[in-house]
Coordinates of C-alpha atoms and ligand atoms in Angstrom, one line a residue:
X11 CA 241.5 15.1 62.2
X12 CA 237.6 15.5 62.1
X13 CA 235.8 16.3 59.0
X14 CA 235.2 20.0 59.9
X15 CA 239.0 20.2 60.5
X16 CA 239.7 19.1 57.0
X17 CA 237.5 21.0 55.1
X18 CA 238.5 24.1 57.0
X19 CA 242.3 23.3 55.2
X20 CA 243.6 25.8 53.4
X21 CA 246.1 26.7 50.4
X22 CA 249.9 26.3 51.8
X23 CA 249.2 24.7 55.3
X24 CA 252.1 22.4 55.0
X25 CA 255.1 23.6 56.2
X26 CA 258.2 21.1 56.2
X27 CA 261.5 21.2 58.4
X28 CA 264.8 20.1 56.9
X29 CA 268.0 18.3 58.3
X30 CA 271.8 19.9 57.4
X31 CA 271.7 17.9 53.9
X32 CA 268.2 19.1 53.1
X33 CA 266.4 16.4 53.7
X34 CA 262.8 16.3 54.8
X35 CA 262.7 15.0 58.1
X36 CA 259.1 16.5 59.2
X37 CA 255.8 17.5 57.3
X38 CA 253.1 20.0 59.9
X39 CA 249.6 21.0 58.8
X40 CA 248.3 24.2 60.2
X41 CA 244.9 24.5 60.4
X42 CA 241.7 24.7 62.7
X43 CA 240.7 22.6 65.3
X44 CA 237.0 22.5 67.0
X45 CA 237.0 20.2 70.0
X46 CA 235.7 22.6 72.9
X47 CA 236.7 25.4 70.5
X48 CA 233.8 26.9 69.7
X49 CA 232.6 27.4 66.2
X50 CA 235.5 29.7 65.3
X51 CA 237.9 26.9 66.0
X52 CA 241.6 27.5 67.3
X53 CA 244.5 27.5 65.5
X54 CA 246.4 24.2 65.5
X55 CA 249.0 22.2 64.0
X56 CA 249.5 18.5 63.1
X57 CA 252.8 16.4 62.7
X58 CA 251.6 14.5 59.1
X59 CA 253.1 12.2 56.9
X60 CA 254.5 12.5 53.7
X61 CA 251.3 10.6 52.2
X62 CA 249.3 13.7 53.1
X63 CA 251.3 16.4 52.3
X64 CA 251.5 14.6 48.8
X65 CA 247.6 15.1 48.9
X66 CA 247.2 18.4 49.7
X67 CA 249.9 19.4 46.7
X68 CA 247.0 17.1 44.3
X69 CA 244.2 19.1 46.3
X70 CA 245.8 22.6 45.6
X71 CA 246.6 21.4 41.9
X72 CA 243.0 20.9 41.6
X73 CA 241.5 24.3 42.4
X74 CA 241.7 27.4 41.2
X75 CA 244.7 29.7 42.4
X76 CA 242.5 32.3 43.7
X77 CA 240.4 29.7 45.3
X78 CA 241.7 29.5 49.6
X79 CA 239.7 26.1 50.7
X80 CA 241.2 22.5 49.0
X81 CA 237.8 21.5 49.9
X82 CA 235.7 24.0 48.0
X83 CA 232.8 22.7 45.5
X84 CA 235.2 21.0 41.9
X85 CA 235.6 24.0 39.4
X86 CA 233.5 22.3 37.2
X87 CA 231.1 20.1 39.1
X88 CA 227.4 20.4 39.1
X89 CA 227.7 22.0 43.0
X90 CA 230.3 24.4 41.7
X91 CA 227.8 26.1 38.7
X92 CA 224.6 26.0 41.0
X93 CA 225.8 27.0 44.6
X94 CA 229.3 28.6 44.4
X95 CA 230.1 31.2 47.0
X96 CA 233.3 32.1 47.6
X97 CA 234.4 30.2 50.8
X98 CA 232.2 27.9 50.3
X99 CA 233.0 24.4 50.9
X100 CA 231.9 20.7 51.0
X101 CA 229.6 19.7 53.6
X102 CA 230.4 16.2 56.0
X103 CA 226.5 15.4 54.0
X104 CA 228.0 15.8 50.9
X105 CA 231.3 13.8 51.5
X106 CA 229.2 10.6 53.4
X107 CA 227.0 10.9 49.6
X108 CA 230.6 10.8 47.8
X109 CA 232.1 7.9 50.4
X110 CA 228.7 5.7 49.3
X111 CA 228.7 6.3 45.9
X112 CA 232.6 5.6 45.8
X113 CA 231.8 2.3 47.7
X114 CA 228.8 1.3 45.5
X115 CA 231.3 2.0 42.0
X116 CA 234.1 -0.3 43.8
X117 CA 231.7 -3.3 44.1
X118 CA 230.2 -2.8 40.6
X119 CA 233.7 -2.7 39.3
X120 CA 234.6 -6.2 41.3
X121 CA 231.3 -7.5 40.1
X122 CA 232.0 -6.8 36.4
X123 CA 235.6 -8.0 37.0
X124 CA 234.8 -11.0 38.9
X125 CA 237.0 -9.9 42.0
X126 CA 236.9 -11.0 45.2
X127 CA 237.9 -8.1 47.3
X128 CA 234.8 -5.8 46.8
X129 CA 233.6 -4.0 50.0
X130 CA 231.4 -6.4 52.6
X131 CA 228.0 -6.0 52.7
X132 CA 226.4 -5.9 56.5
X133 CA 222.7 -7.5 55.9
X134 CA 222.2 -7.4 52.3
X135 CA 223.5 -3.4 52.3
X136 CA 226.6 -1.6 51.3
X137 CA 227.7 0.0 54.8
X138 CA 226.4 3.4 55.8
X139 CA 230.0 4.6 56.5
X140 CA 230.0 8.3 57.9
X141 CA 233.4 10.4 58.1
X142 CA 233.3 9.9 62.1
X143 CA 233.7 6.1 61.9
X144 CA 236.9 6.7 59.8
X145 CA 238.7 7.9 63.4
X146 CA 236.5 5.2 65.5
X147 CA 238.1 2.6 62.5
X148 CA 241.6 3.7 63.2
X149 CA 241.4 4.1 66.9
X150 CA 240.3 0.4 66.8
X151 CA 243.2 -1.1 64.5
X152 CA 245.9 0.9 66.4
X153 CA 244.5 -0.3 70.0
X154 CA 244.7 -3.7 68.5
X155 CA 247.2 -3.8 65.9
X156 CA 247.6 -6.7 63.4
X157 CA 247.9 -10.0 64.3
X158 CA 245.5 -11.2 66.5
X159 CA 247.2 -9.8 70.1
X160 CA 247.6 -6.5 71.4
X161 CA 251.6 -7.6 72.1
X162 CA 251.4 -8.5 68.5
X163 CA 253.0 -6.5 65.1
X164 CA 254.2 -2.7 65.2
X165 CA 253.0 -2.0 61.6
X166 CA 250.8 1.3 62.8
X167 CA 253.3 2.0 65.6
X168 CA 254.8 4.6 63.3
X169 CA 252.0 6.5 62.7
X170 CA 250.4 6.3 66.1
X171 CA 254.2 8.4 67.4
X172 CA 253.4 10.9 64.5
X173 CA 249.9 11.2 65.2
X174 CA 250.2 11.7 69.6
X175 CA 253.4 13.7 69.4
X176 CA 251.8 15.6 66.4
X177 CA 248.9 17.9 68.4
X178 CA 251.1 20.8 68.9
X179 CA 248.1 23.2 68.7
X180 CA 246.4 25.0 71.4
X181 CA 242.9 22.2 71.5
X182 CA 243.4 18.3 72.5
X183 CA 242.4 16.4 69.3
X184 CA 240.4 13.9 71.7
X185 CA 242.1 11.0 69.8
X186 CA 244.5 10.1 72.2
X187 CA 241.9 9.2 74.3
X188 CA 240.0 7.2 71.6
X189 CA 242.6 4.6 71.2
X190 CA 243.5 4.4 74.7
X191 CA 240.1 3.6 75.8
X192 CA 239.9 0.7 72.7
X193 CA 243.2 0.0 74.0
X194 CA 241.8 -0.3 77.5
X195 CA 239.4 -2.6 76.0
X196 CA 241.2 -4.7 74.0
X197 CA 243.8 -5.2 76.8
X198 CA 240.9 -6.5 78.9
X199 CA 239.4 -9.0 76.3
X200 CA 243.0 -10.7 75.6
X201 CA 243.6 -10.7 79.4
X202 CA 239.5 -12.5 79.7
X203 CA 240.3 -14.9 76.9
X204 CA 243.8 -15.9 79.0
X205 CA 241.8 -16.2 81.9
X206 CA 239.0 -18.2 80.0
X207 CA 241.7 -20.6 79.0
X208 CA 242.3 -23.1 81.7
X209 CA 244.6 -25.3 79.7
X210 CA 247.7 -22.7 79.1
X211 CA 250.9 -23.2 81.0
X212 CA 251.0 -21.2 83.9
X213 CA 252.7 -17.4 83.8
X214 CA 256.1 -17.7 85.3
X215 CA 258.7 -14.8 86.9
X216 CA 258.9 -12.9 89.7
X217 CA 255.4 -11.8 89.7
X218 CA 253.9 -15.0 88.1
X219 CA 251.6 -15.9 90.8
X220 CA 250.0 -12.9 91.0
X221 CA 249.2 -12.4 87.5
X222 CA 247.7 -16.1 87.5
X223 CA 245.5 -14.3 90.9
X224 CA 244.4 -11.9 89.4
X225 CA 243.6 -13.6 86.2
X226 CA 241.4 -15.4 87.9
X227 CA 239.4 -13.0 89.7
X228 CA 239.0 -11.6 86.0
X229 CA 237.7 -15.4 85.0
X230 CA 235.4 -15.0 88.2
X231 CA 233.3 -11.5 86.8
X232 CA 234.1 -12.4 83.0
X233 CA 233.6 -16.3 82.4
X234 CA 230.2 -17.7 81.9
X235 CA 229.8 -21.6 81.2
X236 CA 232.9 -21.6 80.6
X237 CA 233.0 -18.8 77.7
X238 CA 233.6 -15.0 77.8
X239 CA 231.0 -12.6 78.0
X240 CA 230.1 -12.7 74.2
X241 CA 227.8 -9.2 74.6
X242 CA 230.6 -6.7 74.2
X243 CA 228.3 -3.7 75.4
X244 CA 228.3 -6.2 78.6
X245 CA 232.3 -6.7 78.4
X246 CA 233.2 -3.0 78.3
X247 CA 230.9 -2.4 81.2
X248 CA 232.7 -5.5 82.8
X249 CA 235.8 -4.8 82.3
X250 CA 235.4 -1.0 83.2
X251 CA 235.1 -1.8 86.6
X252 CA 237.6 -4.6 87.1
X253 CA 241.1 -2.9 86.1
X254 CA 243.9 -6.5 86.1
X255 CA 246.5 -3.5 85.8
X256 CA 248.0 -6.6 83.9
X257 CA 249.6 -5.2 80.8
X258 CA 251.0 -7.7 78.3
X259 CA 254.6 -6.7 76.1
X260 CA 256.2 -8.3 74.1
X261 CA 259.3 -10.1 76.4
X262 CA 257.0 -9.7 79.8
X263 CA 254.1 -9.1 81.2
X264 CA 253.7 -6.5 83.6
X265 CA 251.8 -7.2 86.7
X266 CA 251.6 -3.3 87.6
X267 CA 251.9 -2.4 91.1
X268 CA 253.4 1.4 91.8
X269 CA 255.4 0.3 94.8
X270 CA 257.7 -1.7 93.2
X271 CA 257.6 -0.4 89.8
X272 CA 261.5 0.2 88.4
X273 CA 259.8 2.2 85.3
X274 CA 258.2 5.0 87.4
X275 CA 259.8 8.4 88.3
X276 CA 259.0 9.9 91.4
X277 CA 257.1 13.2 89.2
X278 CA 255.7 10.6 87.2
X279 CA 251.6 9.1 87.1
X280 CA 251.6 6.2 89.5
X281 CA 248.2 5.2 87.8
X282 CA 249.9 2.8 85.3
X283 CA 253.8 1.5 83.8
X284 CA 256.1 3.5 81.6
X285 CA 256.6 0.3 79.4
X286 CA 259.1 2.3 77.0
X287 CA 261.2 2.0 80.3
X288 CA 260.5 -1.1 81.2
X289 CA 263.4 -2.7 83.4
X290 CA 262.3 -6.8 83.0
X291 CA 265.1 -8.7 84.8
X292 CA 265.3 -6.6 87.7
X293 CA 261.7 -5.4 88.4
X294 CA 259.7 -7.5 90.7
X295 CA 256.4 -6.7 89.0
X296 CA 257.5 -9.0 85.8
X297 CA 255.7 -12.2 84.6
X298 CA 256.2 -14.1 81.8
X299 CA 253.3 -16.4 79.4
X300 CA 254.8 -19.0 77.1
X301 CA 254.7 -16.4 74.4
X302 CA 257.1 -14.3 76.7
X303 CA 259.2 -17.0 77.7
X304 CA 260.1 -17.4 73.8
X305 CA 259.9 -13.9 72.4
X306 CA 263.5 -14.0 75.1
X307 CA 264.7 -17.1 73.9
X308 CA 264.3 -15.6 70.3
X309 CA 266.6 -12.5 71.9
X310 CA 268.8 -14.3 73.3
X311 CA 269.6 -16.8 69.8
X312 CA 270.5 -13.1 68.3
X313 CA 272.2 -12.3 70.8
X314 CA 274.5 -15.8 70.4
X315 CA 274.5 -14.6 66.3
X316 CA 276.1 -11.0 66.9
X317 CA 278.5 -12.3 69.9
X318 CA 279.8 -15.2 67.1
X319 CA 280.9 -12.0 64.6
X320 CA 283.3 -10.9 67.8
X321 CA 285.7 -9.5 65.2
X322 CA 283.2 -7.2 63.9
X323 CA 281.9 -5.3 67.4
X324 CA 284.0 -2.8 69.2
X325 CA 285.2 -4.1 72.9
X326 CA 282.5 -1.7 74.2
X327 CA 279.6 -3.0 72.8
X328 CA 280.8 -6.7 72.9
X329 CA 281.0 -6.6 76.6
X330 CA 277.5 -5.0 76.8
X331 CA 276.2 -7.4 75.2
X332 CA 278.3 -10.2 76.6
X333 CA 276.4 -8.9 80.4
X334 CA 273.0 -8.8 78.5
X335 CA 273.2 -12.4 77.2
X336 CA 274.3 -13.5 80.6
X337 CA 272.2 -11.6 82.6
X338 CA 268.6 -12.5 80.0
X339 CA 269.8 -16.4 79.9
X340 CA 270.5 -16.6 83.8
X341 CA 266.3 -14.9 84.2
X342 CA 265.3 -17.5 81.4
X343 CA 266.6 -20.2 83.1
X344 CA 265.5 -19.1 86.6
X345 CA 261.9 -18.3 85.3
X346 CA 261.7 -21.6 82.8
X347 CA 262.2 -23.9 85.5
X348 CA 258.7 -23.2 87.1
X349 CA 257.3 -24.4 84.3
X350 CA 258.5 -27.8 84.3
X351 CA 257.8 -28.7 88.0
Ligands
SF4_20 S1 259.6 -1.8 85.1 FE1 258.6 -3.1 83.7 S2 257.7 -4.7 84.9 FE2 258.3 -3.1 86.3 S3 256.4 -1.9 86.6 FE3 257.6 -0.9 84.9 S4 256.8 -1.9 83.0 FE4 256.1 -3.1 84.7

């Protein structure tokens, strides 16, 4: 959410949904959002999680009953004597002042306490963090998520479902198209590095070759003396015009070409994969890295582990997964040879 969507929050705007048993299965926020909405804003709704609802039951603990905004000037702050008017409420100024001085106390308090993990300064100054970089911030962590690649951990997968199945009002949030361009971008500087990287064993599968092509003719517009453009104003500009429509996974790679692509629905955007329905031993557009090539072998040692327990699986399943170990360890074996010759 934006700033002006948060302080435009009001008393009671979470509403929850409930299984059979009672359980809480979904938090939504109803609010106001302002992208191309005018100043009036449109009604809108969120999918949240259970962190935030928490918060707003503090916020609405902390102001007055008859008070409508959770954002509205502290009851008994300074701002709340001199300037209060009813439906009044913080301004993003006022917040970036509270964000600094909150950073500056955290850094006196590590100082005092000799701690370590105190907020990094960026030339000799705390940084001037504004509440738009908080949603440039996340974009960036989700595009890239922890661990060095993009085909790396899940940990914010969670959240990103909740937050892009969660705009259920009548305005586009906008941040679905934040993270995909970081994603765009982030895709595009693993794919340089790869291509940068002469001494990696080759990408094996059906569509092996081509991914090495057109890793290459990434190298050719990315790879100066033998490094990646380093300017990263420079990369995105690069790599804006020179689409691999390589996109790494986890078990493959996919070297995306509509024509062949098992994933895609005829109603569907030819424009790039449905990876969720990825089919990787039958579509021709699949390559595999080294890192590929084991993240299988990994699948394939549990698959060995859950076949051993055979008295523990119904016929059903153990014959499904009897035909999936056959079918992943006869592609592993047919794409692992490459390697070696
Ligand atoms: S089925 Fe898999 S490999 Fe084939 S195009 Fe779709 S995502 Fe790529």
């Amino acid at each position: 959410m934006r700033d002006s969507e948060i302080k435009h929050l009001r008393r009671s705007c979470v509403s929850t949904q409930r299984d059979a048993d009672g359980r809480i299965y979904r938090h939504r926020l109803h609010g106001l959002a302002f992208k191309g909405e005018g100043v009036h804003g449109a009604a809108a709704t969120w999918i949240v999680t259970a962190p935030v609802a928490r918060a707003v039951a503090v916020l609405e603990r902390c102001q007055p009953a008859d008070e409508p905004y959770l954002f509205a000037h502290p009851l008994k702050s300074a701002n709340h004597q001199r300037h209060h008017i009813a439906g009044r409420v913080r301004t993003s100024a006022t917040t970036i002042k509270d964000i600094a001085a909150l950073a500056k106390w955290i850094n006196t308090y590590c100082g005092v306490h000799a701690r370590t993990d105190s907020i990094p300064e960026v030339g000799g100054h705390l940084p001037h963090l504004t509440t738009r970089k908080f949603r440039r911030t996340l974009a960036w962590f989700i595009a890239r998520r922890p661990g060095g690649t993009i085909a790396g951990a899940l940990q914010y997968r969670h959240q990103r479902i909740q937050m892009f199945e969660g705009y259920a009002g009548t305005s586009d949030s906008g941040f679905r198209d934040e993270v995909e361009a970081e994603e765009a971008f982030a895709r595009g500087q693993f794919l340089a590095s790869m291509g940068a990287d002469d001494d990696r064993p080759a990408l094996t599968g059906p569509a092996g070759a081509e991914a090495e092509a057109r890793l290459a003719e990434l190298a050719r517009q990315t790879v100066f003396d033998g490094q990646v453009v380093t300017d990263e104003a420079r990369l995105r500009r690069i790599l804006a015009r020179h689409d691999t429509h390589l996109y790494p996974g986890t078990f493959i790679t996919c070297v995306y070409n509509p024509d062949r692509a098992l994933c895609r629905t005829p109603a569907g955007a030819a424009d790039q994969p449905v990876m969720a329905d990825c089919q990787p031993l039958a579509c021709r557009n699949t390559a595999l890295t080294s890192a590929n090539r084991q993240a299988m072998a990994d699948h394939l040692a549990r698959l060995e582990d859950a076949l051993a327990d055979r008295d523990r699986l119904a016929p059903y399943i153990h014959h499904r997964l009897e035909e999936q170990h056959h079918a992943t360890a006869a592609f592993l074996t047919r794409h692992t040879l490459e390697t070696a010759e």
